[in-house]
Amino acid sequence: MAELAALEDPKARAVNERHGDDHGVNLGKLRAIAKRLKTQQELACRLWETGDTAARLLALLICRPKAFGRAELDAMLREARTPKVHDWLVNYVVKKSPHAEELRLAWSADPDPVVASAGWALTTERVAKKPEGLDLAGLLDVIEAEMKDAPDRLQWAMNHCLAQIGIEHAEHRDRAVDIGERLQVLKDYPTSPGCTSPFAPVWISEMVRRQQGGTVA
């Protein structure tokens, strides 16, 4: 904790706080500490218990994802109220857990939109890597009905799923683009030069173009 406190940078904190993250540690330096510590499950649990955002991010880098029970992961997600901790927990830990599918189903139906966004993130992972058994048309139905008025974090996760369906599944591509065009979600989102817009029709078109370009090459 002292080492993390020594890495506190007011400028980094100011940038992070604009994104809802209350810490000021450079993530590259945080990853360097994690690389030095390697996997230490007990230390990870103690760091998580501090409630400190930087400590929790470090915990997620050094933990053993398969060591957590389903109830533990559920409790951790509900405690992870800053976006970065939430994202790293889902991407670095839950996705590698044997409980991922069970949690995906439970979280997707949760009334808390932040919890539900984690369910959608896990669904997006399945759309890309293991779509067998998913009702893609049904997912598009839900996105079409609910994404426009969803709270920010949930809307972002649903939009990512919409784009992923359009990118990965040609038979649903036209409908995914059409939903994006009609709902106009994230159409005006500021995008840095060289980055792809999160507006689903643009995102789908650009990624499909890259895939097809790669195939030709």
PDB file of C-alpha atoms in Angstrom:
ATOM      1  CA  MET A   1       0.000   0.000   0.000  1.00  0.00           C
ATOM      2  CA  ALA A   2       2.888   2.338   0.763  1.00  0.00           C
ATOM      3  CA  GLU A   3       4.441   1.570  -2.602  1.00  0.00           C
ATOM      4  CA  LEU A   4       1.150   2.331  -4.359  1.00  0.00           C
ATOM      5  CA  ALA A   5       0.754   5.559  -2.386  1.00  0.00           C
ATOM      6  CA  ALA A   6       4.244   6.633  -3.484  1.00  0.00           C
ATOM      7  CA  LEU A   7       3.177   6.256  -7.134  1.00  0.00           C
ATOM      8  CA  GLU A   8       0.243   8.646  -6.722  1.00  0.00           C
ATOM      9  CA  ASP A   9       0.313  11.299  -9.468  1.00  0.00           C
ATOM     10  CA  PRO A  10      -2.137  14.233  -9.196  1.00  0.00           C
ATOM     11  CA  LYS A  11      -2.233  14.648 -12.996  1.00  0.00           C
ATOM     12  CA  ALA A  12      -3.061  10.972 -13.503  1.00  0.00           C
ATOM     13  CA  ARG A  13      -5.746  11.231 -10.822  1.00  0.00           C
ATOM     14  CA  ALA A  14      -7.319  14.231 -12.561  1.00  0.00           C
ATOM     15  CA  VAL A  15      -7.498  12.324 -15.857  1.00  0.00           C
ATOM     16  CA  ASN A  16      -8.828   9.166 -14.207  1.00  0.00           C
ATOM     17  CA  GLU A  17     -11.467  11.036 -12.209  1.00  0.00           C
ATOM     18  CA  ARG A  18     -12.935  12.381 -15.435  1.00  0.00           C
ATOM     19  CA  HIS A  19     -13.684   8.726 -16.277  1.00  0.00           C
ATOM     20  CA  GLY A  20     -15.063   7.969 -12.818  1.00  0.00           C
ATOM     21  CA  ASP A  21     -11.913   6.257 -11.492  1.00  0.00           C
ATOM     22  CA  ASP A  22     -10.640   7.500  -8.121  1.00  0.00           C
ATOM     23  CA  HIS A  23      -6.929   6.682  -8.305  1.00  0.00           C
ATOM     24  CA  GLY A  24      -3.769   8.381  -9.514  1.00  0.00           C
ATOM     25  CA  VAL A  25      -1.424   5.475 -10.277  1.00  0.00           C
ATOM     26  CA  ASN A  26      -0.029   5.089 -13.777  1.00  0.00           C
ATOM     27  CA  LEU A  27      -1.303   1.731 -15.067  1.00  0.00           C
ATOM     28  CA  GLY A  28       2.023   0.879 -16.690  1.00  0.00           C
ATOM     29  CA  LYS A  29       3.728   1.194 -13.292  1.00  0.00           C
ATOM     30  CA  LEU A  30       0.934  -0.819 -11.696  1.00  0.00           C
ATOM     31  CA  ARG A  31       1.477  -3.621 -14.233  1.00  0.00           C
ATOM     32  CA  ALA A  32       5.226  -3.545 -13.503  1.00  0.00           C
ATOM     33  CA  ILE A  33       4.519  -4.173  -9.798  1.00  0.00           C
ATOM     34  CA  ALA A  34       2.178  -7.022 -10.743  1.00  0.00           C
ATOM     35  CA  LYS A  35       4.841  -8.554 -12.972  1.00  0.00           C
ATOM     36  CA  ARG A  36       7.295  -8.479 -10.071  1.00  0.00           C
ATOM     37  CA  LEU A  37       4.824  -9.962  -7.569  1.00  0.00           C
ATOM     38  CA  LYS A  38       3.539 -12.658  -9.955  1.00  0.00           C
ATOM     39  CA  THR A  39       0.454 -14.656  -8.885  1.00  0.00           C
ATOM     40  CA  GLN A  40      -0.298 -14.322  -5.168  1.00  0.00           C
ATOM     41  CA  GLN A  41      -3.911 -15.159  -4.369  1.00  0.00           C
ATOM     42  CA  GLU A  42      -3.775 -14.442  -0.630  1.00  0.00           C
ATOM     43  CA  LEU A  43      -2.164 -11.028  -1.168  1.00  0.00           C
ATOM     44  CA  ALA A  44      -4.694 -10.279  -3.898  1.00  0.00           C
ATOM     45  CA  CYS A  45      -7.574 -10.943  -1.491  1.00  0.00           C
ATOM     46  CA  ARG A  46      -6.039  -8.694   1.152  1.00  0.00           C
ATOM     47  CA  LEU A  47      -5.469  -5.916  -1.371  1.00  0.00           C
ATOM     48  CA  TRP A  48      -9.080  -6.197  -2.542  1.00  0.00           C
ATOM     49  CA  GLU A  49     -10.340  -5.921   1.036  1.00  0.00           C
ATOM     50  CA  THR A  50      -8.699  -2.497   1.441  1.00  0.00           C
ATOM     51  CA  GLY A  51     -11.330  -0.992  -0.860  1.00  0.00           C
ATOM     52  CA  ASP A  52      -8.635   1.193  -2.440  1.00  0.00           C
ATOM     53  CA  THR A  53      -9.023   1.422  -6.226  1.00  0.00           C
ATOM     54  CA  ALA A  54      -5.316   1.138  -7.111  1.00  0.00           C
ATOM     55  CA  ALA A  55      -4.938  -1.780  -4.683  1.00  0.00           C
ATOM     56  CA  ARG A  56      -7.951  -3.515  -6.208  1.00  0.00           C
ATOM     57  CA  LEU A  57      -6.568  -3.091  -9.718  1.00  0.00           C
ATOM     58  CA  LEU A  58      -3.289  -4.647  -8.570  1.00  0.00           C
ATOM     59  CA  ALA A  59      -5.229  -7.460  -6.883  1.00  0.00           C
ATOM     60  CA  LEU A  60      -6.954  -8.278 -10.170  1.00  0.00           C
ATOM     61  CA  LEU A  61      -3.559  -8.558 -11.902  1.00  0.00           C
ATOM     62  CA  ILE A  62      -1.999 -10.949  -9.364  1.00  0.00           C
ATOM     63  CA  CYS A  63      -4.983 -13.080  -8.374  1.00  0.00           C
ATOM     64  CA  ARG A  64      -5.794 -16.614  -9.511  1.00  0.00           C
ATOM     65  CA  PRO A  65      -9.115 -16.244 -11.385  1.00  0.00           C
ATOM     66  CA  LYS A  66     -10.227 -19.856 -10.938  1.00  0.00           C
ATOM     67  CA  ALA A  67      -9.767 -19.651  -7.157  1.00  0.00           C
ATOM     68  CA  PHE A  68     -12.856 -17.470  -6.659  1.00  0.00           C
ATOM     69  CA  GLY A  69     -16.272 -18.975  -6.030  1.00  0.00           C
ATOM     70  CA  ARG A  70     -19.386 -17.800  -7.841  1.00  0.00           C
ATOM     71  CA  ALA A  71     -20.723 -15.912  -4.790  1.00  0.00           C
ATOM     72  CA  GLU A  72     -17.336 -14.226  -4.270  1.00  0.00           C
ATOM     73  CA  LEU A  73     -17.247 -12.955  -7.856  1.00  0.00           C
ATOM     74  CA  ASP A  74     -20.826 -11.730  -7.598  1.00  0.00           C
ATOM     75  CA  ALA A  75     -20.029  -9.819  -4.400  1.00  0.00           C
ATOM     76  CA  MET A  76     -16.836  -8.377  -5.903  1.00  0.00           C
ATOM     77  CA  LEU A  77     -18.691  -7.090  -8.960  1.00  0.00           C
ATOM     78  CA  ARG A  78     -21.283  -5.363  -6.806  1.00  0.00           C
ATOM     79  CA  GLU A  79     -18.491  -3.722  -4.782  1.00  0.00           C
ATOM     80  CA  ALA A  80     -16.550  -2.675  -7.905  1.00  0.00           C
ATOM     81  CA  ARG A  81     -18.238   0.640  -8.522  1.00  0.00           C
ATOM     82  CA  THR A  82     -15.426   2.366 -10.440  1.00  0.00           C
ATOM     83  CA  PRO A  83     -15.378   1.627 -14.180  1.00  0.00           C
ATOM     84  CA  LYS A  84     -11.767   0.422 -14.385  1.00  0.00           C
ATOM     85  CA  VAL A  85     -12.098  -2.037 -11.478  1.00  0.00           C
ATOM     86  CA  HIS A  86     -15.381  -3.283 -12.947  1.00  0.00           C
ATOM     87  CA  ASP A  87     -13.857  -3.763 -16.414  1.00  0.00           C
ATOM     88  CA  TRP A  88     -10.697  -5.494 -15.196  1.00  0.00           C
ATOM     89  CA  LEU A  89     -12.695  -7.780 -12.900  1.00  0.00           C
ATOM     90  CA  VAL A  90     -14.889  -8.902 -15.801  1.00  0.00           C
ATOM     91  CA  ASN A  91     -12.117  -9.148 -18.399  1.00  0.00           C
ATOM     92  CA  TYR A  92      -9.187 -10.486 -16.373  1.00  0.00           C
ATOM     93  CA  VAL A  93     -10.970 -12.631 -13.794  1.00  0.00           C
ATOM     94  CA  VAL A  94     -14.594 -13.526 -14.537  1.00  0.00           C
ATOM     95  CA  LYS A  95     -13.964 -14.434 -18.188  1.00  0.00           C
ATOM     96  CA  LYS A  96     -11.391 -17.011 -17.017  1.00  0.00           C
ATOM     97  CA  SER A  97     -13.649 -18.399 -14.287  1.00  0.00           C
ATOM     98  CA  PRO A  98     -15.578 -21.683 -14.504  1.00  0.00           C
ATOM     99  CA  HIS A  99     -18.568 -19.662 -13.248  1.00  0.00           C
ATOM    100  CA  ALA A 100     -18.535 -17.214 -16.189  1.00  0.00           C
ATOM    101  CA  GLU A 101     -21.600 -18.613 -17.991  1.00  0.00           C
ATOM    102  CA  GLU A 102     -23.684 -18.900 -14.837  1.00  0.00           C
ATOM    103  CA  LEU A 103     -22.802 -15.319 -13.896  1.00  0.00           C
ATOM    104  CA  ARG A 104     -23.473 -14.099 -17.445  1.00  0.00           C
ATOM    105  CA  LEU A 105     -27.044 -15.321 -17.250  1.00  0.00           C
ATOM    106  CA  ALA A 106     -27.629 -14.015 -13.728  1.00  0.00           C
ATOM    107  CA  TRP A 107     -26.058 -10.605 -14.298  1.00  0.00           C
ATOM    108  CA  SER A 108     -27.771 -10.003 -17.645  1.00  0.00           C
ATOM    109  CA  ALA A 109     -31.135 -10.166 -15.858  1.00  0.00           C
ATOM    110  CA  ASP A 110     -30.065  -8.052 -12.854  1.00  0.00           C
ATOM    111  CA  PRO A 111     -32.055  -4.870 -12.159  1.00  0.00           C
ATOM    112  CA  ASP A 112     -28.841  -2.950 -11.390  1.00  0.00           C
ATOM    113  CA  PRO A 113     -27.728  -1.559 -14.788  1.00  0.00           C
ATOM    114  CA  VAL A 114     -24.031  -1.668 -13.844  1.00  0.00           C
ATOM    115  CA  VAL A 115     -24.309  -5.349 -12.914  1.00  0.00           C
ATOM    116  CA  ALA A 116     -26.335  -5.985 -16.075  1.00  0.00           C
ATOM    117  CA  SER A 117     -23.591  -4.344 -18.140  1.00  0.00           C
ATOM    118  CA  ALA A 118     -21.188  -7.054 -16.907  1.00  0.00           C
ATOM    119  CA  GLY A 119     -23.631  -9.689 -18.140  1.00  0.00           C
ATOM    120  CA  TRP A 120     -23.686  -8.026 -21.544  1.00  0.00           C
ATOM    121  CA  ALA A 121     -19.872  -7.862 -21.605  1.00  0.00           C
ATOM    122  CA  LEU A 122     -19.748 -11.631 -21.036  1.00  0.00           C
ATOM    123  CA  THR A 123     -22.383 -12.109 -23.744  1.00  0.00           C
ATOM    124  CA  THR A 124     -20.260 -10.081 -26.181  1.00  0.00           C
ATOM    125  CA  GLU A 125     -17.339 -12.400 -25.411  1.00  0.00           C
ATOM    126  CA  ARG A 126     -19.515 -15.401 -26.288  1.00  0.00           C
ATOM    127  CA  VAL A 127     -20.764 -13.746 -29.477  1.00  0.00           C
ATOM    128  CA  ALA A 128     -17.152 -13.462 -30.613  1.00  0.00           C
ATOM    129  CA  LYS A 129     -15.657 -16.710 -29.319  1.00  0.00           C
ATOM    130  CA  LYS A 130     -18.384 -19.248 -28.521  1.00  0.00           C
ATOM    131  CA  PRO A 131     -21.692 -18.289 -30.150  1.00  0.00           C
ATOM    132  CA  GLU A 132     -23.097 -21.831 -30.206  1.00  0.00           C
ATOM    133  CA  GLY A 133     -26.340 -21.889 -28.250  1.00  0.00           C
ATOM    134  CA  LEU A 134     -26.800 -18.105 -28.174  1.00  0.00           C
ATOM    135  CA  ASP A 135     -30.040 -16.690 -29.581  1.00  0.00           C
ATOM    136  CA  LEU A 136     -28.482 -13.892 -31.627  1.00  0.00           C
ATOM    137  CA  ALA A 137     -31.807 -12.767 -33.099  1.00  0.00           C
ATOM    138  CA  GLY A 138     -33.228 -12.647 -29.577  1.00  0.00           C
ATOM    139  CA  LEU A 139     -30.290 -10.544 -28.386  1.00  0.00           C
ATOM    140  CA  LEU A 140     -30.918  -8.130 -31.247  1.00  0.00           C
ATOM    141  CA  ASP A 141     -34.586  -7.944 -30.197  1.00  0.00           C
ATOM    142  CA  VAL A 142     -33.583  -6.907 -26.671  1.00  0.00           C
ATOM    143  CA  ILE A 143     -30.988  -4.404 -27.922  1.00  0.00           C
ATOM    144  CA  GLU A 144     -33.505  -2.893 -30.335  1.00  0.00           C
ATOM    145  CA  ALA A 145     -36.094  -2.489 -27.577  1.00  0.00           C
ATOM    146  CA  GLU A 146     -33.895  -1.365 -24.672  1.00  0.00           C
ATOM    147  CA  MET A 147     -30.556   0.137 -25.752  1.00  0.00           C
ATOM    148  CA  LYS A 148     -31.782   3.629 -26.659  1.00  0.00           C
ATOM    149  CA  ASP A 149     -32.978   4.405 -23.121  1.00  0.00           C
ATOM    150  CA  ALA A 150     -30.466   2.316 -21.150  1.00  0.00           C
ATOM    151  CA  PRO A 151     -28.156   4.033 -18.600  1.00  0.00           C
ATOM    152  CA  ASP A 152     -24.670   4.863 -19.918  1.00  0.00           C
ATOM    153  CA  ARG A 153     -22.667   1.812 -18.783  1.00  0.00           C
ATOM    154  CA  LEU A 154     -25.396  -0.619 -19.814  1.00  0.00           C
ATOM    155  CA  GLN A 155     -25.956   1.192 -23.108  1.00  0.00           C
ATOM    156  CA  TRP A 156     -22.236   1.001 -23.912  1.00  0.00           C
ATOM    157  CA  ALA A 157     -22.153  -2.757 -23.200  1.00  0.00           C
ATOM    158  CA  MET A 158     -25.272  -3.420 -25.297  1.00  0.00           C
ATOM    159  CA  ASN A 159     -23.855  -1.351 -28.139  1.00  0.00           C
ATOM    160  CA  HIS A 160     -20.629  -3.385 -28.051  1.00  0.00           C
ATOM    161  CA  CYS A 161     -22.688  -6.570 -28.275  1.00  0.00           C
ATOM    162  CA  LEU A 162     -24.654  -5.130 -31.210  1.00  0.00           C
ATOM    163  CA  ALA A 163     -21.435  -4.288 -33.054  1.00  0.00           C
ATOM    164  CA  GLN A 164     -19.904  -7.697 -32.285  1.00  0.00           C
ATOM    165  CA  ILE A 165     -22.939  -9.515 -33.679  1.00  0.00           C
ATOM    166  CA  GLY A 166     -22.695  -7.425 -36.859  1.00  0.00           C
ATOM    167  CA  ILE A 167     -18.953  -7.978 -37.188  1.00  0.00           C
ATOM    168  CA  GLU A 168     -18.878 -11.728 -36.495  1.00  0.00           C
ATOM    169  CA  HIS A 169     -22.160 -12.966 -37.960  1.00  0.00           C
ATOM    170  CA  ALA A 170     -22.833 -11.998 -41.576  1.00  0.00           C
ATOM    171  CA  GLU A 171     -26.372 -13.377 -41.508  1.00  0.00           C
ATOM    172  CA  HIS A 172     -27.314 -10.790 -38.837  1.00  0.00           C
ATOM    173  CA  ARG A 173     -25.140  -7.956 -40.150  1.00  0.00           C
ATOM    174  CA  ASP A 174     -27.791  -6.004 -42.078  1.00  0.00           C
ATOM    175  CA  ARG A 175     -30.174  -6.044 -39.139  1.00  0.00           C
ATOM    176  CA  ALA A 176     -27.432  -5.010 -36.678  1.00  0.00           C
ATOM    177  CA  VAL A 177     -26.480  -2.051 -38.900  1.00  0.00           C
ATOM    178  CA  ASP A 178     -30.146  -1.116 -39.325  1.00  0.00           C
ATOM    179  CA  ILE A 179     -30.715  -1.112 -35.544  1.00  0.00           C
ATOM    180  CA  GLY A 180     -27.663   1.089 -35.084  1.00  0.00           C
ATOM    181  CA  GLU A 181     -28.804   3.508 -37.785  1.00  0.00           C
ATOM    182  CA  ARG A 182     -32.297   3.835 -36.321  1.00  0.00           C
ATOM    183  CA  LEU A 183     -31.269   4.186 -32.666  1.00  0.00           C
ATOM    184  CA  GLN A 184     -28.318   6.540 -33.364  1.00  0.00           C
ATOM    185  CA  VAL A 185     -26.652   5.490 -30.079  1.00  0.00           C
ATOM    186  CA  LEU A 186     -23.114   6.938 -29.726  1.00  0.00           C
ATOM    187  CA  LYS A 187     -23.266   8.445 -33.225  1.00  0.00           C
ATOM    188  CA  ASP A 188     -21.739  11.708 -31.982  1.00  0.00           C
ATOM    189  CA  TYR A 189     -19.273  10.139 -29.536  1.00  0.00           C
ATOM    190  CA  PRO A 190     -15.936  12.009 -29.799  1.00  0.00           C
ATOM    191  CA  THR A 191     -13.382   9.720 -31.415  1.00  0.00           C
ATOM    192  CA  SER A 192      -9.626  10.333 -31.486  1.00  0.00           C
ATOM    193  CA  PRO A 193      -7.860  10.367 -34.869  1.00  0.00           C
ATOM    194  CA  GLY A 194      -6.958   6.849 -35.930  1.00  0.00           C
ATOM    195  CA  CYS A 195      -9.567   5.265 -33.640  1.00  0.00           C
ATOM    196  CA  THR A 196     -12.776   3.590 -34.791  1.00  0.00           C
ATOM    197  CA  SER A 197     -16.054   5.219 -33.806  1.00  0.00           C
ATOM    198  CA  PRO A 198     -18.177   3.240 -31.313  1.00  0.00           C
ATOM    199  CA  PHE A 199     -21.251   4.055 -33.454  1.00  0.00           C
ATOM    200  CA  ALA A 200     -22.242   0.492 -34.407  1.00  0.00           C
ATOM    201  CA  PRO A 201     -22.761   0.929 -38.203  1.00  0.00           C
ATOM    202  CA  VAL A 202     -19.337   2.595 -38.575  1.00  0.00           C
ATOM    203  CA  TRP A 203     -17.675   0.110 -36.199  1.00  0.00           C
ATOM    204  CA  ILE A 204     -19.145  -2.906 -38.027  1.00  0.00           C
ATOM    205  CA  SER A 205     -18.232  -1.546 -41.461  1.00  0.00           C
ATOM    206  CA  GLU A 206     -14.638  -0.773 -40.469  1.00  0.00           C
ATOM    207  CA  MET A 207     -13.965  -4.124 -38.767  1.00  0.00           C
ATOM    208  CA  VAL A 208     -15.525  -6.134 -41.622  1.00  0.00           C
ATOM    209  CA  ARG A 209     -13.434  -4.140 -44.101  1.00  0.00           C
ATOM    210  CA  ARG A 210     -10.279  -4.998 -42.141  1.00  0.00           C
ATOM    211  CA  GLN A 211     -11.195  -8.682 -41.940  1.00  0.00           C
ATOM    212  CA  GLN A 212     -11.892  -8.885 -45.642  1.00  0.00           C
ATOM    213  CA  GLY A 213      -8.724  -6.973 -46.422  1.00  0.00           C
ATOM    214  CA  GLY A 214      -6.783  -9.438 -44.327  1.00  0.00           C
ATOM    215  CA  THR A 215      -8.396 -12.363 -46.143  1.00  0.00           C
ATOM    216  CA  VAL A 216      -7.430 -10.969 -49.523  1.00  0.00           C
ATOM    217  CA  ALA A 217      -3.858 -10.459 -48.396  1.00  0.00           C
TER     218      ALA A 217
END
